[in-house]
């Protein structure tokens, strides 16, 4: 994804830095900011010029800042802290000068990473957003430092010798993604959520690293489930408004619309009469496409269908793996081949990202309990590669761990692969998140609260139009949890509906030949890793990850 790249002057040359920036600029629409360099650092940025700062670095007195991403509550921050700032970068610099950076950071509602350079103190400060959705990587060793928005950028620097981290291969083959702050390379880390890290150039080391926010700051709220459902209506409406009308860019907005709950709820919050286009990926007869058609017809919206079928589903997905640093399974990269078309419709897309977890409570196993190793074993099946002791997760809820483990390290990766348009995520709104996790888990368990909320708020969209996976409309009191998917699939086929069957698509002779040519070539790291461990790689019906057998 577009973003920031920088290094110490003793670590990389100007040529190496510009090559690293080029590796992040996949689209001809990218804008490259000027290169900043002095006796200590080199830094630059490439971006779509759609949201956030249009040029970097932003200056205030002697300070400089590079920001990739955007804040949705700039005006609120200005009033609360009596700031004179007018943009994301100016807010961070003013907060830094007033020694209120951690205090202000914890209230920023946004999707961003940032780098502040203080030439007087000879420090570099790296910042990630509250939930760590916008990535920022760091490599520091023996007084050398590189930081960047993409892992592949590090390959441009001769001082960086890449060494594959075998434990990360174990993780990926076990979970289908990496976890925590692990990357493919030894000594390169993905900064954690809510990180504020300061590197001392003269000290030649990290001199401070804190989490400026943690889940323990959310306190329990005493409220009835009925009142909670009513509050959720306004909170989701507000989250959507901030990401449409009140945000920094007024470009036409689009929506990635499936047949499920979350994107449809966003559409309900947008309301009728708005200038919005919806788009859906899938086979023309799949339930996603059919149900999305009904929704857009109900609201008289433009609807673009991007067909995925046996003949085209793999187009550009291998390229997509490179763009997302190999951090996800190609099965999930649906937007890869359609990015240019989507960007011609809209430069900003709303996404139901994490709605099922946050609103639906679909990952809850034990209500109002902190994450435990027993829960990890129950849901994931493995726990020896996962750190759950981090105080960041000190709240009597299991979801925050899965927001970090699954949403940050898996769901977000597919979005990070998109290079032609920006995404906005209403379900990651700070006010919404804080309210939801102040409620008893019993309210959300098995979609109870979500069902009530959707039926009360958007009856036109949910009382008459089925939802993917249910085959019927929503009704009060019905259990919408753990639906028998195999049974549903059989019924769909009898009705003449077809799923977008990636599990079958990937098993054709042509596809298997492509995969084999990549995975078993002599220089394949994966092949050598499996041989070293006396393992073989096989394909199974569950499409999100491979499985290892002795």
Short mmCIF file of C-alpha atoms in Angstrom, two decimals:
data_model
loop_
_atom_site.label_atom_id
_atom_site.label_comp_id
_atom_site.label_asym_id
_atom_site.label_seq_id
_atom_site.Cartn_x
_atom_site.Cartn_y
_atom_site.Cartn_z
CA UNK A 1 0.00 0.00 0.00
CA UNK A 2 1.20 3.57 -0.49
CA UNK A 3 2.88 5.10 2.52
CA UNK A 4 6.01 6.33 4.30
CA UNK A 5 9.58 5.16 3.87
CA UNK A 6 12.60 6.49 5.75
CA UNK A 7 16.01 5.64 7.13
CA UNK A 8 18.99 7.07 8.93
CA UNK A 9 21.55 8.64 6.63
CA UNK A 10 24.11 6.04 7.76
CA UNK A 11 21.75 3.22 6.76
CA UNK A 12 20.56 4.00 3.24
CA UNK A 13 21.50 6.17 0.28
CA UNK A 14 19.19 8.53 -1.57
CA UNK A 15 19.07 6.06 -4.47
CA UNK A 16 18.08 3.18 -2.17
CA UNK A 17 15.34 5.25 -0.52
CA UNK A 18 13.84 6.32 -3.86
CA UNK A 19 13.90 2.70 -5.04
CA UNK A 20 12.06 1.69 -1.87
CA UNK A 21 9.43 4.37 -2.54
CA UNK A 22 9.06 3.14 -6.12
CA UNK A 23 8.32 -0.35 -4.82
CA UNK A 24 5.24 1.04 -3.01
CA UNK A 25 3.96 3.08 -5.97
CA UNK A 26 1.96 0.57 -8.01
CA UNK A 27 -0.49 2.98 -9.60
CA UNK A 28 0.23 5.70 -12.14
CA UNK A 29 -2.03 7.85 -9.99
CA UNK A 30 0.42 7.88 -7.08
CA UNK A 31 1.90 11.18 -5.98
CA UNK A 32 5.46 11.14 -4.70
CA UNK A 33 6.27 13.74 -2.05
CA UNK A 34 9.60 15.50 -2.08
CA UNK A 35 12.52 13.68 -0.54
CA UNK A 36 13.68 15.18 2.75
CA UNK A 37 17.27 14.56 3.78
CA UNK A 38 19.79 16.08 6.16
CA UNK A 39 22.87 14.90 8.02
CA UNK A 40 20.83 12.41 10.07
CA UNK A 41 17.79 11.10 8.18
CA UNK A 42 16.17 10.56 4.80
CA UNK A 43 12.39 10.27 4.45
CA UNK A 44 9.65 10.48 1.81
CA UNK A 45 6.13 9.29 1.06
CA UNK A 46 4.03 8.07 -1.88
CA UNK A 47 0.23 8.34 -1.77
CA UNK A 48 -2.98 8.52 -3.80
CA UNK A 49 -3.54 12.22 -3.04
CA UNK A 50 -7.13 11.46 -2.04
CA UNK A 51 -7.27 11.72 1.76
CA UNK A 52 -5.15 13.23 4.49
CA UNK A 53 -2.08 15.38 3.90
CA UNK A 54 -1.54 16.24 0.23
CA UNK A 55 2.16 17.01 0.73
CA UNK A 56 4.81 15.88 3.19
CA UNK A 57 6.57 16.69 5.35
CA UNK A 58 4.36 19.09 7.30
CA UNK A 59 6.43 21.65 9.23
CA UNK A 60 5.84 23.46 12.50
CA UNK A 61 8.75 25.43 13.94
CA UNK A 62 11.72 23.06 13.81
CA UNK A 63 9.59 19.87 13.62
CA UNK A 64 8.62 17.75 10.61
CA UNK A 65 5.98 15.05 10.30
CA UNK A 66 4.91 12.56 7.65
CA UNK A 67 1.36 11.19 7.98
CA UNK A 68 -0.17 8.40 5.90
CA UNK A 69 -3.93 8.14 6.40
CA UNK A 70 -6.54 10.43 7.89
CA UNK A 71 -8.36 11.55 11.06
CA UNK A 72 -12.17 11.72 11.13
CA UNK A 73 -12.54 13.97 14.17
CA UNK A 74 -10.19 16.88 13.48
CA UNK A 75 -12.72 19.55 14.46
CA UNK A 76 -13.57 17.77 17.71
CA UNK A 77 -9.88 17.50 18.62
CA UNK A 78 -9.34 21.20 17.91
CA UNK A 79 -12.19 22.17 20.25
CA UNK A 80 -11.32 19.71 23.02
CA UNK A 81 -7.64 20.70 23.20
CA UNK A 82 -7.94 24.29 21.88
CA UNK A 83 -5.64 23.54 18.96
CA UNK A 84 -4.84 25.92 16.13
CA UNK A 85 -4.01 23.04 13.80
CA UNK A 86 -5.93 22.53 10.56
CA UNK A 87 -4.72 19.10 9.40
CA UNK A 88 -3.56 15.71 10.63
CA UNK A 89 0.11 16.61 10.58
CA UNK A 90 -0.39 19.95 12.31
CA UNK A 91 -2.41 18.28 15.09
CA UNK A 92 0.41 15.82 15.79
CA UNK A 93 3.09 18.50 15.79
CA UNK A 94 1.11 20.85 18.02
CA UNK A 95 0.43 17.96 20.41
CA UNK A 96 4.15 17.12 20.41
CA UNK A 97 5.17 20.71 21.15
CA UNK A 98 2.64 20.95 23.98
CA UNK A 99 3.85 17.61 25.40
CA UNK A 100 0.34 16.18 25.02
CA UNK A 101 1.01 13.68 22.26
CA UNK A 102 -0.09 10.49 24.12
CA UNK A 103 -3.19 12.25 25.49
CA UNK A 104 -4.31 13.47 22.08
CA UNK A 105 -3.33 10.29 20.24
CA UNK A 106 -5.68 8.15 22.33
CA UNK A 107 -8.63 10.31 21.19
CA UNK A 108 -7.80 10.37 17.47
CA UNK A 109 -10.43 8.52 15.46
CA UNK A 110 -8.56 7.52 12.35
CA UNK A 111 -6.69 5.07 10.21
CA UNK A 112 -3.08 6.25 9.98
CA UNK A 113 0.60 5.94 10.75
CA UNK A 114 3.01 8.83 11.25
CA UNK A 115 6.66 9.75 11.70
CA UNK A 116 7.78 12.88 13.62
CA UNK A 117 11.35 14.13 13.24
CA UNK A 118 12.80 16.46 15.87
CA UNK A 119 16.20 17.68 14.58
CA UNK A 120 16.93 19.61 17.79
CA UNK A 121 16.54 16.53 20.00
CA UNK A 122 17.84 14.21 17.25
CA UNK A 123 14.86 11.86 17.65
CA UNK A 124 12.48 10.05 15.34
CA UNK A 125 9.03 9.19 16.70
CA UNK A 126 6.97 6.45 15.04
CA UNK A 127 3.20 6.27 15.61
CA UNK A 128 0.48 3.75 14.76
CA UNK A 129 -3.28 4.22 15.04
CA UNK A 130 -5.29 2.98 18.01
CA UNK A 131 -6.02 -0.47 16.54
CA UNK A 132 -2.89 -0.77 14.38
CA UNK A 133 -4.82 -1.13 11.13
CA UNK A 134 -2.44 1.08 9.10
CA UNK A 135 0.89 -0.79 9.15
CA UNK A 136 4.32 0.61 9.95
CA UNK A 137 7.39 -1.66 10.02
CA UNK A 138 10.77 -1.06 11.66
CA UNK A 139 14.26 -2.55 11.42
CA UNK A 140 16.96 -1.29 13.75
CA UNK A 141 20.32 -2.84 14.39
CA UNK A 142 23.72 -1.56 15.54
CA UNK A 143 22.80 2.10 15.12
CA UNK A 144 21.06 1.58 11.78
CA UNK A 145 17.34 2.21 11.22
CA UNK A 146 14.78 1.73 8.44
CA UNK A 147 11.01 2.23 8.79
CA UNK A 148 8.30 1.87 6.18
CA UNK A 149 4.69 1.13 5.33
CA UNK A 150 5.56 -2.03 3.40
CA UNK A 151 7.85 -4.91 4.26
CA UNK A 152 9.27 -5.22 0.74
CA UNK A 153 10.78 -1.71 0.97
CA UNK A 154 13.51 -3.04 3.25
CA UNK A 155 14.88 -5.10 0.36
CA UNK A 156 16.06 -1.90 -1.34
CA UNK A 157 18.72 -1.22 1.32
CA UNK A 158 22.11 -2.89 0.99
CA UNK A 159 22.61 -2.59 4.75
CA UNK A 160 19.62 -4.86 5.33
CA UNK A 161 20.39 -8.54 4.84
CA UNK A 162 17.05 -10.41 4.65
CA UNK A 163 16.82 -13.59 6.66
CA UNK A 164 13.52 -15.46 6.62
CA UNK A 165 12.04 -16.11 10.05
CA UNK A 166 11.07 -19.78 10.10
CA UNK A 167 8.69 -19.32 13.03
CA UNK A 168 6.67 -16.97 10.81
CA UNK A 169 6.33 -19.74 8.22
CA UNK A 170 5.02 -21.97 11.01
CA UNK A 171 2.51 -19.28 11.94
CA UNK A 172 1.32 -18.69 8.41
CA UNK A 173 0.83 -22.38 7.67
CA UNK A 174 -1.02 -22.81 10.98
CA UNK A 175 -3.28 -19.73 10.97
CA UNK A 176 -3.31 -18.53 7.36
CA UNK A 177 -1.70 -15.29 8.51
CA UNK A 178 0.98 -13.94 10.85
CA UNK A 179 0.29 -12.75 14.38
CA UNK A 180 1.48 -10.16 16.89
CA UNK A 181 4.34 -8.05 15.52
CA UNK A 182 5.94 -10.88 13.52
CA UNK A 183 7.01 -10.45 9.89
CA UNK A 184 8.70 -12.69 7.32
CA UNK A 185 12.13 -11.32 8.22
CA UNK A 186 14.33 -11.64 11.28
CA UNK A 187 14.75 -8.32 13.12
CA UNK A 188 11.92 -6.58 11.22
CA UNK A 189 8.85 -5.89 13.35
CA UNK A 190 5.37 -4.62 12.60
CA UNK A 191 4.66 -1.96 15.19
CA UNK A 192 1.87 -2.87 17.59
CA UNK A 193 -1.45 -1.04 17.79
CA UNK A 194 -1.35 2.25 19.74
CA UNK A 195 2.43 2.42 19.55
CA UNK A 196 4.41 5.56 20.30
CA UNK A 197 8.09 4.73 19.71
CA UNK A 198 11.00 7.17 19.95
CA UNK A 199 14.39 6.40 18.45
CA UNK A 200 17.40 8.40 19.66
CA UNK A 201 19.73 9.06 16.75
CA UNK A 202 22.69 9.98 18.98
CA UNK A 203 21.91 7.15 21.41
CA UNK A 204 21.67 4.74 18.43
CA UNK A 205 18.75 2.90 19.98
CA UNK A 206 15.05 2.99 20.86
CA UNK A 207 14.82 5.25 23.90
CA UNK A 208 11.07 4.95 24.55
CA UNK A 209 8.24 2.67 23.49
CA UNK A 210 4.76 2.86 24.97
CA UNK A 211 1.17 1.97 24.20
CA UNK A 212 -0.67 5.29 24.40
CA UNK A 213 -4.06 3.52 24.72
CA UNK A 214 -5.26 0.13 25.96
CA UNK A 215 -8.53 -1.77 26.14
CA UNK A 216 -8.61 -1.41 29.94
CA UNK A 217 -9.64 2.23 29.44
CA UNK A 218 -13.11 1.03 28.42
CA UNK A 219 -15.30 0.70 31.52
CA UNK A 220 -18.54 -1.31 31.95
CA UNK A 221 -21.77 0.55 31.30
CA UNK A 222 -25.11 -0.12 32.99
CA UNK A 223 -27.79 0.03 30.28
CA UNK A 224 -30.65 -2.19 29.11
CA UNK A 225 -30.29 -4.15 25.86
CA UNK A 226 -33.22 -2.19 24.39
CA UNK A 227 -31.57 1.14 25.13
CA UNK A 228 -28.26 -0.20 23.87
CA UNK A 229 -29.86 -1.10 20.53
CA UNK A 230 -31.24 2.44 20.26
CA UNK A 231 -27.84 3.96 21.04
CA UNK A 232 -26.19 1.81 18.39
CA UNK A 233 -28.40 3.35 15.71
CA UNK A 234 -27.02 6.83 16.33
CA UNK A 235 -23.47 5.59 16.85
CA UNK A 236 -23.36 3.77 13.52
CA UNK A 237 -25.05 6.70 11.78
CA UNK A 238 -22.41 8.99 13.28
CA UNK A 239 -19.56 6.68 12.29
CA UNK A 240 -20.79 6.63 8.70
CA UNK A 241 -21.35 10.40 8.61
CA UNK A 242 -17.78 11.02 9.77
CA UNK A 243 -16.52 8.83 6.93
CA UNK A 244 -18.70 10.43 4.27
CA UNK A 245 -19.84 14.01 4.85
CA UNK A 246 -17.47 15.16 7.58
CA UNK A 247 -14.19 13.65 6.38
CA UNK A 248 -11.39 15.46 4.59
CA UNK A 249 -12.34 14.38 1.08
CA UNK A 250 -15.71 14.93 -0.57
CA UNK A 251 -15.17 12.55 -3.50
CA UNK A 252 -18.07 10.33 -4.40
CA UNK A 253 -18.28 7.38 -2.01
CA UNK A 254 -18.76 3.74 -2.97
CA UNK A 255 -19.58 0.69 -0.85
CA UNK A 256 -18.34 -2.87 -1.05
CA UNK A 257 -21.71 -4.63 -0.71
CA UNK A 258 -22.00 -8.35 0.02
CA UNK A 259 -25.12 -10.29 0.83
CA UNK A 260 -24.38 -10.18 4.55
CA UNK A 261 -25.20 -7.94 7.47
CA UNK A 262 -22.37 -5.45 7.84
CA UNK A 263 -22.18 -3.68 4.48
CA UNK A 264 -25.98 -3.59 4.34
CA UNK A 265 -26.08 -1.95 7.78
CA UNK A 266 -23.70 0.74 6.49
CA UNK A 267 -26.01 1.29 3.53
CA UNK A 268 -28.90 1.73 5.92
CA UNK A 269 -26.93 4.29 7.92
CA UNK A 270 -26.11 6.24 4.75
CA UNK A 271 -29.82 6.54 3.98
CA UNK A 272 -31.66 7.12 0.73
CA UNK A 273 -30.92 9.91 -1.68
CA UNK A 274 -27.13 9.86 -1.23
CA UNK A 275 -24.79 9.81 -4.22
CA UNK A 276 -23.31 6.38 -3.65
CA UNK A 277 -22.52 3.38 -5.84
CA UNK A 278 -22.36 -0.20 -4.60
CA UNK A 279 -20.25 -3.02 -5.98
CA UNK A 280 -20.27 -6.76 -5.33
CA UNK A 281 -17.80 -9.56 -6.11
CA UNK A 282 -18.96 -13.05 -7.02
CA UNK A 283 -20.60 -15.46 -9.40
CA UNK A 284 -23.73 -13.87 -10.97
CA UNK A 285 -25.95 -16.54 -9.40
CA UNK A 286 -24.29 -16.53 -5.99
CA UNK A 287 -26.26 -15.54 -2.91
CA UNK A 288 -24.02 -12.50 -2.37
CA UNK A 289 -24.82 -11.06 -5.79
CA UNK A 290 -28.52 -11.95 -5.73
CA UNK A 291 -29.12 -10.43 -2.31
CA UNK A 292 -27.03 -7.35 -3.05
CA UNK A 293 -29.15 -6.83 -6.18
CA UNK A 294 -32.31 -6.87 -4.09
CA UNK A 295 -30.87 -4.33 -1.67
CA UNK A 296 -29.70 -1.89 -4.34
CA UNK A 297 -32.99 -2.23 -6.22
CA UNK A 298 -34.87 -1.43 -3.01
CA UNK A 299 -32.87 1.80 -2.61
CA UNK A 300 -32.57 2.57 -6.33
CA UNK A 301 -28.78 2.61 -6.23
CA UNK A 302 -26.24 2.04 -8.97
CA UNK A 303 -24.83 -1.45 -8.58
CA UNK A 304 -21.67 -2.79 -10.22
CA UNK A 305 -21.16 -6.55 -10.28
CA UNK A 306 -17.61 -7.82 -10.64
CA UNK A 307 -17.97 -11.40 -11.76
CA UNK A 308 -15.66 -14.05 -10.37
CA UNK A 309 -15.79 -17.41 -12.10
CA UNK A 310 -13.64 -20.40 -12.98
CA UNK A 311 -11.98 -18.66 -15.92
CA UNK A 312 -11.05 -15.32 -14.34
CA UNK A 313 -10.86 -15.74 -10.57
CA UNK A 314 -7.04 -16.11 -10.47
CA UNK A 315 -6.32 -13.05 -12.62
CA UNK A 316 -3.62 -10.91 -10.98
CA UNK A 317 -3.89 -12.64 -7.60
CA UNK A 318 -0.26 -13.76 -7.70
CA UNK A 319 0.63 -10.11 -8.31
CA UNK A 320 -1.62 -9.26 -5.37
CA UNK A 321 0.43 -11.53 -3.11
CA UNK A 322 3.51 -9.43 -3.90
CA UNK A 323 1.63 -6.20 -3.22
CA UNK A 324 0.50 -7.35 0.22
CA UNK A 325 3.95 -8.68 1.14
CA UNK A 326 2.76 -12.28 1.04
CA UNK A 327 0.83 -11.79 4.26
CA UNK A 328 -2.45 -13.40 3.20
CA UNK A 329 -3.84 -16.25 1.14
CA UNK A 330 -4.58 -15.31 -2.49
CA UNK A 331 -8.11 -16.74 -2.06
CA UNK A 332 -9.14 -13.52 -0.30
CA UNK A 333 -7.84 -10.97 -2.82
CA UNK A 334 -11.14 -10.42 -4.65
CA UNK A 335 -10.56 -6.77 -5.53
CA UNK A 336 -7.15 -7.30 -7.14
CA UNK A 337 -8.19 -7.44 -10.80
CA UNK A 338 -10.95 -4.83 -10.43
CA UNK A 339 -9.07 -2.06 -8.64
CA UNK A 340 -8.77 0.25 -11.63
CA UNK A 341 -12.47 -0.07 -12.41
CA UNK A 342 -13.49 0.56 -8.80
CA UNK A 343 -11.25 3.63 -8.62
CA UNK A 344 -12.95 5.00 -11.75
CA UNK A 345 -16.27 4.75 -9.88
CA UNK A 346 -14.98 6.22 -6.64
CA UNK A 347 -11.67 7.00 -4.94
CA UNK A 348 -13.13 6.16 -1.51
CA UNK A 349 -14.90 2.95 -0.55
CA UNK A 350 -16.77 2.13 2.64
CA UNK A 351 -16.24 -1.37 3.95
CA UNK A 352 -18.06 -3.56 6.51
CA UNK A 353 -14.63 -4.51 7.89
CA UNK A 354 -14.86 -6.29 11.31
CA UNK A 355 -18.60 -5.70 11.68
CA UNK A 356 -19.35 -9.36 12.36
CA UNK A 357 -16.87 -9.45 15.23
CA UNK A 358 -17.62 -6.05 16.77
CA UNK A 359 -21.40 -6.04 16.41
CA UNK A 360 -22.30 -9.68 15.99
CA UNK A 361 -20.26 -11.17 18.81
CA UNK A 362 -19.50 -14.15 16.59
CA UNK A 363 -16.14 -14.86 18.25
CA UNK A 364 -17.40 -14.83 21.84
CA UNK A 365 -17.03 -18.16 23.61
CA UNK A 366 -17.04 -17.07 27.26
CA UNK A 367 -18.97 -13.94 28.14
CA UNK A 368 -17.23 -11.11 30.01
CA UNK A 369 -13.94 -12.93 30.46
CA UNK A 370 -10.42 -11.90 29.51
CA UNK A 371 -8.84 -13.90 26.71
CA UNK A 372 -7.29 -17.14 27.98
CA UNK A 373 -5.22 -19.98 26.61
CA UNK A 374 -8.21 -22.28 26.90
CA UNK A 375 -10.20 -19.98 24.60
CA UNK A 376 -7.32 -19.83 22.13
CA UNK A 377 -7.19 -23.61 22.07
CA UNK A 378 -10.95 -23.82 21.64
CA UNK A 379 -11.15 -21.39 18.70
CA UNK A 380 -7.77 -21.59 16.98
CA UNK A 381 -6.46 -24.93 18.18
CA UNK A 382 -2.92 -23.67 18.84
CA UNK A 383 -1.52 -21.31 21.43
CA UNK A 384 2.23 -21.82 21.59
CA UNK A 385 2.84 -19.12 18.93
CA UNK A 386 0.61 -16.47 20.51
CA UNK A 387 1.23 -13.94 23.27
CA UNK A 388 -1.92 -13.21 25.27
CA UNK A 389 -0.24 -11.83 28.41
CA UNK A 390 0.16 -8.32 26.97
CA UNK A 391 -1.50 -5.77 29.34
CA UNK A 392 -2.96 -4.17 26.20
CA UNK A 393 -5.69 -6.85 26.40
CA UNK A 394 -6.52 -6.31 30.09
CA UNK A 395 -10.31 -6.17 29.79
CA UNK A 396 -12.90 -8.81 30.58
CA UNK A 397 -13.64 -9.42 26.91
CA UNK A 398 -12.23 -11.93 24.43
CA UNK A 399 -12.85 -9.86 21.29
CA UNK A 400 -9.99 -7.34 21.68
CA UNK A 401 -7.47 -10.12 21.26
CA UNK A 402 -9.18 -11.28 18.06
CA UNK A 403 -9.35 -7.72 16.74
CA UNK A 404 -5.57 -7.71 17.05
CA UNK A 405 -4.92 -11.32 16.01
CA UNK A 406 -7.49 -11.73 13.26
CA UNK A 407 -8.64 -8.28 12.11
CA UNK A 408 -5.28 -6.49 12.23
CA UNK A 409 -3.16 -9.36 10.89
CA UNK A 410 -5.63 -11.02 8.50
CA UNK A 411 -8.68 -8.95 7.50
CA UNK A 412 -6.69 -5.74 7.11
CA UNK A 413 -4.11 -7.34 4.82
CA UNK A 414 -6.56 -7.79 1.95
CA UNK A 415 -7.44 -4.12 2.25
CA UNK A 416 -3.78 -3.10 2.40
CA UNK A 417 -3.24 -4.82 -0.95
CA UNK A 418 -5.58 -2.28 -2.61
CA UNK A 419 -3.51 0.43 -4.28
CA UNK A 420 -5.98 2.43 -6.39
CA UNK A 421 -8.56 3.71 -3.89
CA UNK A 422 -8.92 4.44 -0.18
CA UNK A 423 -11.01 2.45 2.31
CA UNK A 424 -12.98 3.76 5.28
CA UNK A 425 -14.13 1.50 8.11
CA UNK A 426 -17.24 2.60 10.06
CA UNK A 427 -17.21 -0.39 12.44
CA UNK A 428 -13.75 0.64 13.71
CA UNK A 429 -15.07 4.02 14.88
CA UNK A 430 -13.74 4.86 18.37
CA UNK A 431 -17.10 5.88 19.85
CA UNK A 432 -18.79 2.78 18.46
CA UNK A 433 -16.05 0.44 19.70
CA UNK A 434 -15.98 1.98 23.18
CA UNK A 435 -19.75 1.71 23.54
CA UNK A 436 -19.98 -1.86 22.26
CA UNK A 437 -17.25 -3.11 24.61
CA UNK A 438 -18.74 -1.33 27.60
CA UNK A 439 -21.82 -3.60 27.24
CA UNK A 440 -22.26 -7.07 28.74
CA UNK A 441 -21.21 -9.73 26.23
CA UNK A 442 -24.53 -11.47 26.77
CA UNK A 443 -26.20 -8.67 24.79
CA UNK A 444 -24.13 -9.36 21.66
CA UNK A 445 -23.79 -13.14 22.03
CA UNK A 446 -25.18 -15.05 19.06
CA UNK A 447 -26.08 -11.85 17.20
CA UNK A 448 -28.87 -10.95 19.66
CA UNK A 449 -28.21 -7.22 19.93
CA UNK A 450 -27.22 -6.90 16.27
CA UNK A 451 -30.46 -8.52 15.11
CA UNK A 452 -32.61 -6.22 17.25
CA UNK A 453 -30.65 -3.18 16.16
CA UNK A 454 -30.87 -3.96 12.43
CA UNK A 455 -34.57 -4.76 12.44
CA UNK A 456 -35.45 -1.63 14.41
CA UNK A 457 -33.17 0.72 12.50
CA UNK A 458 -33.40 -0.57 8.93
CA UNK A 459 -36.54 -2.73 8.55
CA UNK A 460 -36.72 -2.04 4.82
CA UNK A 461 -33.35 -3.72 4.29
CA UNK A 462 -33.57 -6.60 6.76
CA UNK A 463 -37.19 -7.62 7.30
CA UNK A 464 -37.87 -8.65 3.70
CA UNK A 465 -34.51 -9.36 2.07
CA UNK A 466 -32.63 -12.53 3.12
CA UNK A 467 -29.05 -12.43 4.38
CA UNK A 468 -26.22 -14.61 3.10
CA UNK A 469 -26.02 -17.82 5.13
CA UNK A 470 -29.60 -17.66 6.47
CA UNK A 471 -31.91 -18.16 3.45
CA UNK A 472 -34.67 -16.29 5.25
CA UNK A 473 -35.37 -12.82 6.46
CA UNK A 474 -34.53 -11.67 9.96
CA UNK A 475 -37.18 -12.19 12.59
CA UNK A 476 -37.08 -11.35 16.32
CA UNK A 477 -36.19 -14.29 18.55
CA UNK A 478 -34.69 -16.46 15.84
CA UNK A 479 -31.20 -17.89 16.39
CA UNK A 480 -28.77 -16.68 13.73
CA UNK A 481 -25.70 -18.42 15.02
CA UNK A 482 -23.82 -21.49 13.81
CA UNK A 483 -25.98 -22.00 10.75
CA UNK A 484 -25.50 -25.36 9.02
CA UNK A 485 -23.53 -24.14 6.00
CA UNK A 486 -23.39 -27.53 4.27
CA UNK A 487 -27.16 -27.81 4.45
CA UNK A 488 -27.54 -24.28 3.10
CA UNK A 489 -25.20 -25.06 0.21
CA UNK A 490 -27.32 -28.06 -0.77
CA UNK A 491 -30.52 -26.00 -0.70
CA UNK A 492 -28.92 -23.25 -2.78
CA UNK A 493 -27.90 -25.73 -5.45
CA UNK A 494 -31.43 -27.11 -5.60
CA UNK A 495 -32.68 -23.56 -6.12
CA UNK A 496 -30.26 -23.11 -9.01
CA UNK A 497 -28.01 -20.73 -7.08
CA UNK A 498 -24.24 -21.07 -7.39
CA UNK A 499 -21.67 -20.11 -4.83
CA UNK A 500 -18.39 -18.50 -5.85
CA UNK A 501 -16.62 -21.81 -5.30
CA UNK A 502 -12.97 -20.95 -4.76
CA UNK A 503 -12.32 -24.32 -3.12
CA UNK A 504 -13.23 -25.99 -6.42
CA UNK A 505 -11.70 -23.32 -8.67
CA UNK A 506 -8.22 -23.81 -7.23
CA UNK A 507 -8.25 -27.57 -7.89
CA UNK A 508 -8.29 -27.53 -11.69
CA UNK A 509 -5.26 -28.93 -13.48
CA UNK A 510 -4.33 -25.50 -14.82
CA UNK A 511 -4.38 -23.85 -11.39
CA UNK A 512 -2.56 -26.73 -9.72
CA UNK A 513 0.16 -26.48 -12.36
CA UNK A 514 0.60 -22.76 -11.60
CA UNK A 515 0.76 -23.35 -7.86
CA UNK A 516 3.18 -26.25 -8.18
CA UNK A 517 5.51 -24.24 -10.41
CA UNK A 518 5.77 -21.65 -7.64
CA UNK A 519 5.85 -23.84 -4.55
CA UNK A 520 8.16 -26.67 -5.59
CA UNK A 521 10.84 -24.85 -7.59
CA UNK A 522 14.35 -25.36 -6.25
CA UNK A 523 14.69 -21.84 -4.84
CA UNK A 524 11.35 -22.03 -3.02
CA UNK A 525 11.86 -21.23 0.66
CA UNK A 526 8.63 -23.04 1.49
CA UNK A 527 9.80 -26.21 -0.23
CA UNK A 528 13.10 -26.18 1.66
CA UNK A 529 11.30 -25.43 4.93
CA UNK A 530 8.98 -28.42 4.48
CA UNK A 531 11.82 -30.73 3.51
CA UNK A 532 13.80 -29.67 6.58
CA UNK A 533 10.86 -30.57 8.79
CA UNK A 534 10.02 -33.75 6.86
CA UNK A 535 6.58 -32.36 5.93
CA UNK A 536 4.43 -32.27 2.83
CA UNK A 537 1.96 -29.61 1.71
CA UNK A 538 -1.54 -30.70 0.68
CA UNK A 539 -4.71 -28.88 -0.39
CA UNK A 540 -7.90 -29.42 1.60
CA UNK A 541 -11.49 -28.23 1.30
CA UNK A 542 -11.12 -25.37 3.80
CA UNK A 543 -9.90 -22.67 1.43
CA UNK A 544 -8.21 -20.20 3.75
CA UNK A 545 -5.07 -22.11 4.60
CA UNK A 546 -2.98 -25.16 3.66
CA UNK A 547 -2.40 -28.04 6.03
CA UNK A 548 0.79 -29.77 7.00
CA UNK A 549 1.14 -33.54 7.36
CA UNK A 550 4.19 -35.64 8.23
#
